[in-house]
């Protein structure tokens, strides 16, 4: 049986084929229409947006930190300068794996745990596009090692910066202070925009007090970068405004001489112009090298400084508080004259000790002076005379008069860490100790002992006030602002303080004359150490202040005491006596006699200022 094949329907097949072709064609047209529409949307409607994104991918805005202002002494010697330094910086958004990058970097460049911790801390506070310093002050070996491997670290680069340097080293550490890296507390306090790109800030001294002036204003630049973030060229630059240069009243030569005069001791020396308040020298020994703090001092090195028994980080001039001892006696004498409880020529007979009425306790003198008037009492430093004068004045009038000289108050000097000292009074003791005031405490206060505490800066201010017969100005380190040309200085004017006006100005004369006798009379407490060969007249007062109290009847024997229990040696003075140009205060810790130890230091400073400059 044969089978018959049906004939093909060509017409139907052709129609099916055409239908499929049309569908495919429509699909292709629709696809190209969508693509064309999307391309038009991107290129026309979104042109501005995507052009900006493209530009941002190759253009970066960089902050330019301002150069810090320089600091000079009164003769133009540099005290703080800026030196070139290289630091390794990272831009986080250009680093895919930060942990891996740090690990690989540490194989090439030594990175301490402290540096890595500080970097991670900064990383949390910075924006992803901001450069974060990883290693500061790279040496030549580290620079060379990184340069060879630079291509392996996208987002990591070396930048040339400036770093603070103190050419005078330890000699000016307590005057100028130092800068250090900004910590979290400081970062929260400063203007973030103004400190963008800045890694350091003033920590102590002039650097801290005048931070806002020294810092300057940041600038910025637009730079073109490649895919790895390397800078290809600068497109636009707005330079930063440098910080203001400062000129201090300090004389480096006088500062170093005062330091040399005090060498071998711990203590402080302050010299100032009594009329302007400019501080000429401000020495606190021992000192330290401030350059160690600029790039970050190690924990072990810092701990060694802090644990040093001599306290090199402690600014004795402003923060050290000492009993002023007999250096206070000229002021006590003035108080007696002002309140008319004593006359300058009135004679008192002493017996080497003093007793209060109806009391048996003896308040001893360092020797029996016999009959003394005010001149002899100051010249030879009679304690009994001032015990009696203090008793006659009473603590209320005594503390009130001492307050007029600025005691118990900060001087307001333009630095950091100043303490107010203690000016004891009835109210002070009740508030501080919840105890009444006793008459015997008045006697001890009248010879600068007991609760009484002053700073060397306060005592220099007292010496200046005596020198000017009551005129008071605020002590200051800043002399003026240096203009950009470096040739002129805009001076800072003295800041007057309430003066000490006596009801009878003639009362200054006997006290100041007695201070001259301290130095120039053979029985004066400073004469033996200073001598007769001065080329000018000096007025001064020695002091020896106890570190601890002796029991009644107990004798003081320096040889039997531990060194840190021995008396402090003090001296205040000014010169020339009739036309004062310099006032000085000296404290030698555990130095013993003020006349034998502290007075010669003051003389060397005055000689250098008055004689050597004139020669």
Coordinates of C-alpha atoms in Angstrom, one line a residue:
X1 CA 0.0 0.0 0.0
X2 CA 1.6 3.3 -1.0
X3 CA 1.6 6.4 1.2
X4 CA 1.0 9.9 -0.3
X5 CA 3.0 12.9 1.0
X6 CA 1.0 16.0 1.5
X7 CA 2.2 19.0 -0.4
X8 CA 3.9 22.0 1.6
X9 CA 1.9 25.1 2.2
X10 CA 4.4 27.7 1.1
X11 CA 2.0 30.6 1.7
X12 CA 1.5 29.7 5.3
X13 CA 5.2 29.2 5.9
X14 CA 6.0 32.6 4.3
X15 CA 3.5 34.3 6.5
X16 CA 4.9 32.7 9.6
X17 CA 8.4 33.7 8.6
X18 CA 7.4 37.3 8.0
X19 CA 5.6 37.5 11.3
X20 CA 8.7 36.4 13.1
X21 CA 10.8 38.8 11.3
X22 CA 8.5 41.7 12.1
X23 CA 8.5 40.7 15.8
X24 CA 12.3 40.5 15.9
X25 CA 12.6 43.8 14.1
X26 CA 10.2 45.5 16.5
X27 CA 12.2 44.0 19.4
X28 CA 15.5 45.3 17.9
X29 CA 14.0 48.7 17.3
X30 CA 12.6 48.9 20.8
X31 CA 16.0 47.9 22.3
X32 CA 17.8 50.5 20.3
X33 CA 15.1 53.1 21.2
X34 CA 15.7 52.3 24.9
X35 CA 19.5 52.5 24.5
X36 CA 19.2 55.7 22.5
X37 CA 16.9 57.2 25.0
X38 CA 19.1 56.2 27.9
X39 CA 22.1 57.6 26.1
X40 CA 20.3 60.8 25.4
X41 CA 19.2 61.0 29.1
X42 CA 22.8 60.5 30.3
X43 CA 24.4 62.8 27.7
X44 CA 21.9 65.6 27.6
X45 CA 19.8 65.6 30.8
X46 CA 22.5 64.3 33.1
X47 CA 25.4 65.9 31.5
X48 CA 26.1 68.4 34.2
X49 CA 25.9 65.8 37.0
X50 CA 28.1 63.3 35.4
X51 CA 30.6 65.9 34.2
X52 CA 30.9 67.0 37.8
X53 CA 31.5 63.4 39.0
X54 CA 34.1 62.9 36.3
X55 CA 35.8 66.1 37.3
X56 CA 35.7 65.1 41.0
X57 CA 37.4 61.8 40.1
X58 CA 40.5 63.6 38.8
X59 CA 40.4 66.9 40.8
X60 CA 41.0 67.0 44.5
X61 CA 40.8 69.9 47.0
X62 CA 43.7 70.0 49.4
X63 CA 44.0 72.1 52.6
X64 CA 47.2 74.1 52.9
X65 CA 48.1 74.5 56.6
X66 CA 49.5 77.9 57.5
X67 CA 53.2 78.3 58.5
X68 CA 53.3 79.0 62.2
X69 CA 54.6 82.4 63.3
X70 CA 58.2 82.7 64.4
X71 CA 59.3 83.9 67.9
X72 CA 62.3 86.1 68.5
X73 CA 64.1 87.6 71.5
X74 CA 64.4 91.4 71.9
X75 CA 67.5 91.5 69.7
X76 CA 66.1 89.4 66.9
X77 CA 67.6 86.0 67.9
X78 CA 65.3 83.1 66.9
X79 CA 63.6 81.3 69.8
X80 CA 61.1 79.2 67.7
X81 CA 61.4 78.5 64.0
X82 CA 59.9 76.3 61.3
X83 CA 62.1 73.6 59.6
X84 CA 61.3 71.4 56.6
X85 CA 60.0 67.9 57.6
X86 CA 58.6 65.0 55.6
X87 CA 55.7 63.0 56.7
X88 CA 53.9 59.9 55.4
X89 CA 50.2 60.6 54.8
X90 CA 47.3 58.3 53.8
X91 CA 44.0 59.2 52.0
X92 CA 41.6 56.6 53.3
X93 CA 39.1 56.5 50.4
X94 CA 41.9 55.5 48.0
X95 CA 43.0 52.5 50.2
X96 CA 41.1 49.3 49.6
X97 CA 42.4 47.4 52.7
X98 CA 43.8 49.6 55.4
X99 CA 45.0 46.8 57.6
X100 CA 46.9 45.1 54.8
X101 CA 48.4 48.5 53.7
X102 CA 49.7 49.2 57.2
X103 CA 51.1 45.7 57.6
X104 CA 53.0 46.0 54.3
X105 CA 54.2 49.5 55.1
X106 CA 55.6 48.4 58.4
X107 CA 57.9 45.9 56.6
X108 CA 59.4 48.8 54.7
X109 CA 59.3 51.7 57.2
X110 CA 59.5 51.3 61.0
X111 CA 56.1 52.1 62.4
X112 CA 55.7 52.1 66.2
X113 CA 52.6 51.0 68.1
X114 CA 52.1 54.6 69.2
X115 CA 52.2 55.9 65.6
X116 CA 49.7 53.3 64.5
X117 CA 47.3 53.9 67.4
X118 CA 47.5 57.6 66.8
X119 CA 46.9 57.1 63.1
X120 CA 43.8 55.0 63.8
X121 CA 42.5 57.5 66.2
X122 CA 42.8 60.3 63.6
X123 CA 41.3 58.0 61.0
X124 CA 38.0 58.0 63.0
X125 CA 37.8 61.7 63.1
X126 CA 38.8 62.6 59.6
X127 CA 36.7 62.4 56.4
X128 CA 37.5 59.7 53.9
X129 CA 39.0 62.2 51.4
X130 CA 41.2 64.0 54.0
X131 CA 44.9 63.1 54.3
X132 CA 45.8 61.5 57.6
X133 CA 49.4 61.6 58.8
X134 CA 50.9 58.2 59.6
X135 CA 54.6 59.0 60.3
X136 CA 56.0 62.4 61.0
X137 CA 59.6 63.6 60.5
X138 CA 60.8 60.8 58.3
X139 CA 64.5 60.4 58.0
X140 CA 66.4 60.0 54.8
X141 CA 66.5 56.2 55.0
X142 CA 62.8 55.9 55.4
X143 CA 62.2 58.4 52.5
X144 CA 64.4 56.3 50.2
X145 CA 62.8 53.0 51.2
X146 CA 59.3 54.3 50.6
X147 CA 60.3 56.0 47.3
X148 CA 61.4 52.6 45.8
X149 CA 58.1 51.0 46.8
X150 CA 55.8 53.9 46.3
X151 CA 53.9 52.3 43.3
X152 CA 52.7 49.5 45.6
X153 CA 50.7 51.8 47.9
X154 CA 47.9 53.7 46.2
X155 CA 46.6 56.5 48.5
X156 CA 49.9 56.7 50.4
X157 CA 52.4 59.5 49.8
X158 CA 55.1 61.6 51.3
X159 CA 54.4 65.3 51.8
X160 CA 56.8 68.1 52.6
X161 CA 55.6 70.0 55.7
X162 CA 57.2 72.3 58.2
X163 CA 58.0 71.3 61.8
X164 CA 58.7 73.5 64.8
X165 CA 62.2 73.7 66.1
X166 CA 63.6 75.5 69.2
X167 CA 67.3 76.5 68.5
X168 CA 67.9 77.7 72.1
X169 CA 66.9 74.3 73.4
X170 CA 66.5 73.9 77.2
X171 CA 67.5 77.6 77.8
X172 CA 64.1 78.8 76.6
X173 CA 61.9 75.8 77.4
X174 CA 59.9 77.4 80.2
X175 CA 59.6 80.7 78.4
X176 CA 58.6 79.7 74.9
X177 CA 57.0 76.4 75.8
X178 CA 56.5 73.9 73.0
X179 CA 54.0 72.6 70.4
X180 CA 52.7 69.0 70.3
X181 CA 50.2 66.9 68.3
X182 CA 46.6 67.9 68.7
X183 CA 44.8 65.6 71.0
X184 CA 41.1 64.7 71.1
X185 CA 40.2 67.3 73.7
X186 CA 41.9 70.1 71.9
X187 CA 40.4 69.0 68.6
X188 CA 37.0 69.4 70.1
X189 CA 37.8 72.9 71.3
X190 CA 39.3 74.5 68.2
X191 CA 37.7 75.7 65.0
X192 CA 37.8 72.5 62.8
X193 CA 37.9 74.5 59.6
X194 CA 40.8 76.7 60.8
X195 CA 42.8 73.7 62.0
X196 CA 42.1 71.5 58.9
X197 CA 45.4 70.1 57.9
X198 CA 47.1 71.2 61.1
X199 CA 48.7 68.5 63.3
X200 CA 50.3 70.5 66.1
X201 CA 49.1 73.1 68.6
X202 CA 50.8 75.1 71.4
X203 CA 51.0 73.2 74.7
X204 CA 52.7 75.4 77.1
X205 CA 54.3 78.9 77.6
X206 CA 54.1 81.5 74.8
X207 CA 53.3 78.9 72.3
X208 CA 50.1 78.1 74.1
X209 CA 49.2 81.6 75.3
X210 CA 49.5 83.1 71.8
X211 CA 48.2 80.1 69.9
X212 CA 45.5 82.0 68.1
X213 CA 48.0 84.6 66.9
X214 CA 50.8 82.2 66.0
X215 CA 48.6 79.7 64.1
X216 CA 47.5 81.8 61.0
X217 CA 44.8 80.9 58.5
X218 CA 44.7 77.8 56.2
X219 CA 44.6 78.0 52.4
X220 CA 43.7 75.4 49.8
X221 CA 44.6 74.2 46.3
X222 CA 42.8 72.2 43.6
X223 CA 45.1 69.5 42.1
X224 CA 44.6 67.1 39.3
X225 CA 45.3 63.5 40.3
X226 CA 45.7 60.2 38.5
X227 CA 43.8 57.0 39.2
X228 CA 46.1 56.2 42.1
X229 CA 45.6 59.6 43.7
X230 CA 49.0 60.9 42.8
X231 CA 49.1 64.6 42.1
X232 CA 49.7 65.5 38.4
X233 CA 49.5 69.3 38.6
X234 CA 48.1 72.2 40.6
X235 CA 45.0 73.7 39.0
X236 CA 44.3 76.5 41.4
X237 CA 46.0 77.7 44.6
X238 CA 45.0 80.0 47.4
X239 CA 48.0 80.3 49.7
X240 CA 47.6 80.2 53.5
X241 CA 48.1 83.2 55.7
X242 CA 51.1 82.7 57.9
X243 CA 50.8 83.2 61.7
X244 CA 52.0 86.4 63.3
X245 CA 55.7 86.6 64.3
X246 CA 56.3 87.6 67.9
X247 CA 59.1 89.5 69.6
X248 CA 59.7 88.8 73.2
X249 CA 61.3 91.1 75.8
X250 CA 63.6 88.2 76.7
X251 CA 67.3 88.7 76.1
X252 CA 68.9 85.3 75.2
X253 CA 72.3 86.4 76.4
X254 CA 70.9 87.5 79.8
X255 CA 68.9 84.3 79.9
X256 CA 71.9 82.1 79.4
X257 CA 74.0 84.1 81.9
X258 CA 71.3 83.8 84.5
X259 CA 71.1 80.1 83.8
X260 CA 74.9 79.8 84.2
X261 CA 74.8 81.8 87.5
X262 CA 72.2 79.4 88.8
X263 CA 73.8 76.2 87.5
X264 CA 74.4 73.4 90.0
X265 CA 71.2 74.4 91.8
X266 CA 67.5 74.0 91.4
X267 CA 65.6 77.3 91.5
X268 CA 64.4 80.3 89.6
X269 CA 65.6 83.7 88.4
X270 CA 63.4 86.5 87.1
X271 CA 64.6 89.8 85.7
X272 CA 62.2 92.5 84.4
X273 CA 62.0 96.1 83.4
X274 CA 60.2 97.8 86.3
X275 CA 58.7 100.4 84.1
X276 CA 57.4 98.4 81.1
X277 CA 56.9 95.1 82.8
X278 CA 58.9 93.3 80.1
X279 CA 60.5 90.2 81.4
X280 CA 64.2 90.2 80.5
X281 CA 65.1 86.8 81.8
X282 CA 63.0 83.9 83.2
X283 CA 65.0 80.9 84.2
X284 CA 63.7 77.7 85.9
X285 CA 66.3 75.0 86.6
X286 CA 66.5 72.3 85.7
X287 CA 65.0 72.5 82.3
X288 CA 64.3 70.2 79.4
X289 CA 64.7 70.0 75.6
X290 CA 61.4 71.1 74.1
X291 CA 62.3 69.7 70.7
X292 CA 61.7 66.2 72.1
X293 CA 58.0 67.0 72.3
X294 CA 57.4 68.3 68.8
X295 CA 57.3 64.9 67.0
X296 CA 56.0 63.0 70.0
X297 CA 58.1 61.9 73.0
X298 CA 58.2 58.3 73.9
X299 CA 56.3 57.0 77.0
X300 CA 59.6 55.9 78.6
X301 CA 61.3 59.3 78.0
X302 CA 58.3 61.2 79.2
X303 CA 58.0 59.0 82.3
X304 CA 61.7 59.6 83.0
X305 CA 61.1 63.4 83.0
X306 CA 58.1 63.2 85.2
X307 CA 59.7 60.9 87.7
X308 CA 62.9 63.0 88.0
X309 CA 63.0 64.3 91.5
X310 CA 64.4 67.6 90.3
X311 CA 61.1 68.2 88.3
X312 CA 62.6 69.6 85.0
X313 CA 59.1 70.0 83.5
X314 CA 58.0 72.2 86.5
X315 CA 58.1 75.9 85.8
X316 CA 59.3 77.2 89.1
X317 CA 59.0 80.9 88.1
X318 CA 55.2 80.7 87.6
X319 CA 54.2 77.5 89.4
X320 CA 56.7 77.3 92.2
X321 CA 55.3 78.6 95.5
X322 CA 57.8 79.5 98.2
X323 CA 57.7 81.3 101.6
X324 CA 59.2 84.7 100.8
X325 CA 61.0 84.9 104.1
X326 CA 62.8 88.2 104.9
X327 CA 62.5 89.5 101.3
X328 CA 59.0 90.6 102.5
X329 CA 60.4 92.9 105.3
X330 CA 60.6 96.1 103.2
X331 CA 56.9 95.8 102.4
X332 CA 56.0 95.1 106.1
X333 CA 58.1 98.2 107.1
X334 CA 56.1 100.3 104.6
X335 CA 52.8 98.9 106.1
X336 CA 54.0 100.0 109.6
X337 CA 54.8 103.5 108.3
X338 CA 51.5 103.7 106.3
X339 CA 49.4 102.8 109.3
X340 CA 51.5 104.9 111.7
X341 CA 52.3 102.1 114.1
X342 CA 56.0 102.8 113.9
X343 CA 58.4 105.6 112.9
X344 CA 61.6 105.0 110.9
X345 CA 63.9 106.3 113.6
X346 CA 62.2 104.7 116.5
X347 CA 64.5 102.3 118.4
X348 CA 63.5 98.9 119.7
X349 CA 65.6 96.9 122.2
X350 CA 65.7 93.2 121.3
X351 CA 67.0 90.2 123.2
X352 CA 67.2 87.5 120.4
X353 CA 63.6 86.4 120.9
X354 CA 60.1 87.8 121.1
X355 CA 57.1 86.9 123.3
X356 CA 53.5 87.9 123.0
X357 CA 51.9 89.5 126.0
X358 CA 50.8 86.9 128.5
X359 CA 52.4 84.1 126.4
X360 CA 55.5 82.1 127.3
X361 CA 56.4 80.9 123.8
X362 CA 59.6 82.5 122.4
X363 CA 59.7 83.5 118.7
X364 CA 63.4 83.4 118.0
X365 CA 65.6 85.6 115.9
X366 CA 68.6 84.3 113.9
X367 CA 70.8 86.4 116.2
X368 CA 70.6 89.0 118.9
X369 CA 70.6 92.4 117.2
X370 CA 70.5 94.5 120.3
X371 CA 68.9 97.9 119.7
X372 CA 67.5 98.3 116.3
X373 CA 65.6 101.0 114.3
X374 CA 63.9 100.3 110.9
X375 CA 67.0 100.9 108.9
X376 CA 69.1 98.4 111.0
X377 CA 66.2 95.9 111.1
X378 CA 66.1 95.8 107.3
X379 CA 69.8 96.0 106.8
X380 CA 70.6 93.2 109.2
X381 CA 67.3 91.4 108.9
X382 CA 66.0 91.5 112.5
X383 CA 63.2 89.1 113.0
X384 CA 62.2 90.4 116.4
X385 CA 61.7 93.9 115.1
X386 CA 59.2 92.6 112.5
X387 CA 57.5 90.2 115.0
X388 CA 56.7 93.3 117.0
X389 CA 55.7 95.3 114.0
X390 CA 53.4 92.5 112.7
X391 CA 51.8 92.2 116.1
X392 CA 51.1 96.0 116.2
X393 CA 49.7 95.9 112.7
X394 CA 47.5 92.8 113.2
X395 CA 46.7 90.4 110.4
X396 CA 43.8 92.4 108.9
X397 CA 45.9 95.5 108.2
X398 CA 48.9 93.3 107.3
X399 CA 47.2 91.1 104.7
X400 CA 45.3 94.1 103.3
X401 CA 48.5 96.0 102.7
X402 CA 50.3 93.0 101.1
X403 CA 47.4 92.6 98.7
X404 CA 48.1 96.0 97.3
X405 CA 51.4 94.6 96.0
X406 CA 49.6 91.8 94.2
X407 CA 50.5 89.1 96.6
X408 CA 48.0 86.2 96.7
X409 CA 47.0 87.0 93.1
X410 CA 48.3 85.9 89.7
X411 CA 50.3 88.6 88.1
X412 CA 48.5 88.0 84.8
X413 CA 51.7 87.3 82.8
X414 CA 51.1 86.1 79.2
X415 CA 52.1 82.4 79.8
X416 CA 50.6 79.3 81.2
X417 CA 50.6 77.5 84.6
X418 CA 50.8 80.6 86.8
X419 CA 49.7 80.0 90.4
X420 CA 48.4 82.7 92.8
X421 CA 50.5 81.9 95.9
X422 CA 48.8 82.3 99.3
X423 CA 48.2 85.5 101.2
X424 CA 46.9 84.4 104.6
X425 CA 44.2 86.2 106.3
X426 CA 41.6 85.6 109.0
X427 CA 39.0 84.8 106.3
X428 CA 41.4 82.7 104.3
X429 CA 42.2 80.4 107.3
X430 CA 38.5 80.1 108.3
X431 CA 37.6 79.1 104.7
X432 CA 40.6 76.8 104.1
X433 CA 41.2 75.2 107.4
X434 CA 37.9 76.0 109.3
X435 CA 40.0 77.4 112.1
X436 CA 40.3 80.8 113.8
X437 CA 43.4 83.0 113.3
X438 CA 45.9 83.0 116.2
X439 CA 48.1 86.0 117.2
X440 CA 51.3 83.9 116.8
X441 CA 50.5 83.3 113.1
X442 CA 50.6 87.1 112.5
X443 CA 54.2 87.2 113.8
X444 CA 55.3 84.4 111.5
X445 CA 53.5 86.1 108.5
X446 CA 55.4 89.3 109.2
X447 CA 58.7 87.6 108.5
X448 CA 57.4 85.9 105.3
X449 CA 56.8 82.4 106.8
X450 CA 53.9 80.3 108.0
X451 CA 51.1 80.0 105.5
X452 CA 52.6 82.8 103.3
X453 CA 53.6 81.6 99.8
X454 CA 54.7 83.5 96.7
X455 CA 56.0 82.7 93.3
X456 CA 59.3 84.1 92.0
X457 CA 57.4 86.1 89.4
X458 CA 55.3 87.7 92.2
X459 CA 58.5 88.6 94.1
X460 CA 60.0 90.2 90.9
X461 CA 56.8 92.2 90.6
X462 CA 57.2 93.3 94.3
X463 CA 60.8 94.3 93.6
X464 CA 59.6 96.3 90.6
X465 CA 56.9 98.0 92.6
X466 CA 59.4 99.1 95.2
X467 CA 61.8 100.3 92.5
X468 CA 59.1 102.6 91.0
X469 CA 57.8 103.7 94.4
X470 CA 54.4 102.2 94.0
X471 CA 53.8 102.1 90.2
X472 CA 52.7 98.7 89.1
X473 CA 52.6 97.2 85.6
X474 CA 51.6 93.7 84.5
X475 CA 54.6 91.5 83.8
X476 CA 54.7 90.4 80.2
X477 CA 56.8 88.3 77.9
X478 CA 55.6 89.8 74.6
X479 CA 57.4 92.9 73.5
X480 CA 55.7 93.4 70.2
X481 CA 54.6 92.0 66.8
X482 CA 57.1 91.7 64.0
X483 CA 56.0 93.1 60.7
X484 CA 56.4 90.9 57.6
X485 CA 59.4 92.9 56.4
X486 CA 61.2 91.8 59.6
X487 CA 62.7 95.2 60.1
X488 CA 60.0 96.8 62.3
X489 CA 58.2 95.8 65.5
X490 CA 54.8 97.0 66.6
X491 CA 55.3 97.4 70.3
X492 CA 52.8 96.3 72.9
X493 CA 52.0 99.0 75.5
X494 CA 52.4 98.3 79.2
X495 CA 49.3 97.3 81.1
X496 CA 49.0 99.4 84.3
X497 CA 47.8 97.8 87.5
X498 CA 46.4 99.5 90.6
X499 CA 49.4 101.2 92.2
X500 CA 50.5 101.4 95.8
X501 CA 49.8 105.0 96.9
X502 CA 51.0 105.9 100.4
X503 CA 49.3 108.6 102.4
X504 CA 52.7 110.1 102.9
X505 CA 55.0 109.5 99.9
X506 CA 58.0 110.4 102.0
X507 CA 57.7 106.9 103.7
X508 CA 59.2 105.3 100.6
X509 CA 62.6 106.9 101.3
X510 CA 63.7 105.2 104.6
X511 CA 62.7 101.8 103.3
X512 CA 64.5 102.1 100.0
X513 CA 67.5 103.6 101.6
X514 CA 67.7 100.6 104.0
X515 CA 67.5 98.3 101.0
X516 CA 70.6 100.0 99.6
X517 CA 72.3 99.5 103.0
X518 CA 71.6 95.7 102.7
X519 CA 74.0 95.7 99.8
X520 CA 76.4 98.5 100.4
X521 CA 76.9 98.7 104.2
X522 CA 79.4 96.4 105.7
X523 CA 76.9 95.0 108.2
X524 CA 74.3 94.4 105.4
X525 CA 73.2 90.8 104.8
X526 CA 74.2 90.9 101.1
X527 CA 77.3 93.0 101.4
X528 CA 79.8 90.2 102.0
X529 CA 78.7 88.2 99.0
X530 CA 78.3 91.1 96.6
X531 CA 81.2 93.2 97.7
X532 CA 82.2 96.9 97.2
X533 CA 83.2 96.9 93.6
X534 CA 79.8 97.5 92.0
X535 CA 79.7 100.1 89.2
X536 CA 76.3 101.2 90.3
X537 CA 74.1 101.4 93.4
X538 CA 71.9 98.4 94.1
X539 CA 68.9 98.1 96.5
X540 CA 68.0 94.6 97.7
X541 CA 66.8 92.3 100.4
X542 CA 68.0 88.8 101.3
X543 CA 65.8 86.1 102.5
X544 CA 66.1 82.6 104.0
X545 CA 62.9 80.7 104.1
X546 CA 62.3 77.5 106.1
X547 CA 61.0 74.4 104.4
X548 CA 59.6 73.0 107.6
X549 CA 58.8 74.3 111.1
X550 CA 61.1 73.9 114.1
X551 CA 59.7 73.0 117.4
X552 CA 60.2 75.5 120.3
X553 CA 63.7 75.2 121.5
X554 CA 64.9 73.1 118.6
X555 CA 68.0 74.3 116.7
X556 CA 68.4 74.3 113.0
X557 CA 71.5 72.4 111.8
X558 CA 71.8 72.3 108.0
X559 CA 74.5 69.7 108.1
X560 CA 72.3 67.2 110.0
X561 CA 69.3 67.7 107.6
X562 CA 68.5 65.9 104.4
X563 CA 69.2 68.2 101.5
X564 CA 65.5 68.6 100.6
X565 CA 64.7 69.9 104.1
X566 CA 67.3 72.7 104.0
X567 CA 66.2 76.3 103.8
X568 CA 65.6 78.1 100.5
X569 CA 67.8 81.1 99.7
X570 CA 66.1 84.2 98.3
X571 CA 67.0 87.7 97.1
X572 CA 65.0 90.5 95.5
X573 CA 66.5 93.8 94.3
X574 CA 66.7 96.5 91.7
X575 CA 69.3 98.8 90.1
X576 CA 70.5 101.4 89.7
X577 CA 68.9 102.4 93.0
X578 CA 68.1 106.0 92.1
X579 CA 67.0 105.3 88.5
X580 CA 66.0 101.6 88.3
X581 CA 66.2 99.8 85.0
X582 CA 66.1 96.2 86.2
X583 CA 64.3 94.3 89.0
X584 CA 65.4 90.8 89.9
X585 CA 64.1 88.0 92.1
X586 CA 66.2 84.8 92.8
X587 CA 65.1 81.6 94.5
X588 CA 67.7 78.9 95.1
X589 CA 66.0 75.8 96.5
X590 CA 67.7 74.4 99.6
X591 CA 70.5 76.9 99.1
X592 CA 70.6 78.1 102.7
X593 CA 71.6 81.7 103.1
X594 CA 70.0 84.3 100.8
X595 CA 72.9 86.7 101.2
X596 CA 75.6 84.1 100.4
X597 CA 73.9 82.1 97.6
X598 CA 71.0 84.0 96.0
X599 CA 72.4 87.6 96.1
X600 CA 75.5 86.8 93.9
X601 CA 73.2 85.3 91.3
X602 CA 71.3 88.6 91.2
X603 CA 74.5 90.6 90.9
X604 CA 75.7 88.6 87.9
X605 CA 72.4 89.3 86.1
X606 CA 72.5 93.0 86.9
X607 CA 76.1 93.4 86.0
X608 CA 75.4 91.8 82.6
X609 CA 72.4 94.0 81.9
X610 CA 73.8 97.3 83.3
X611 CA 77.5 97.1 82.7
X612 CA 78.3 94.7 79.8
X613 CA 75.6 96.2 77.5
X614 CA 77.0 99.7 78.2
X615 CA 80.6 98.6 77.5

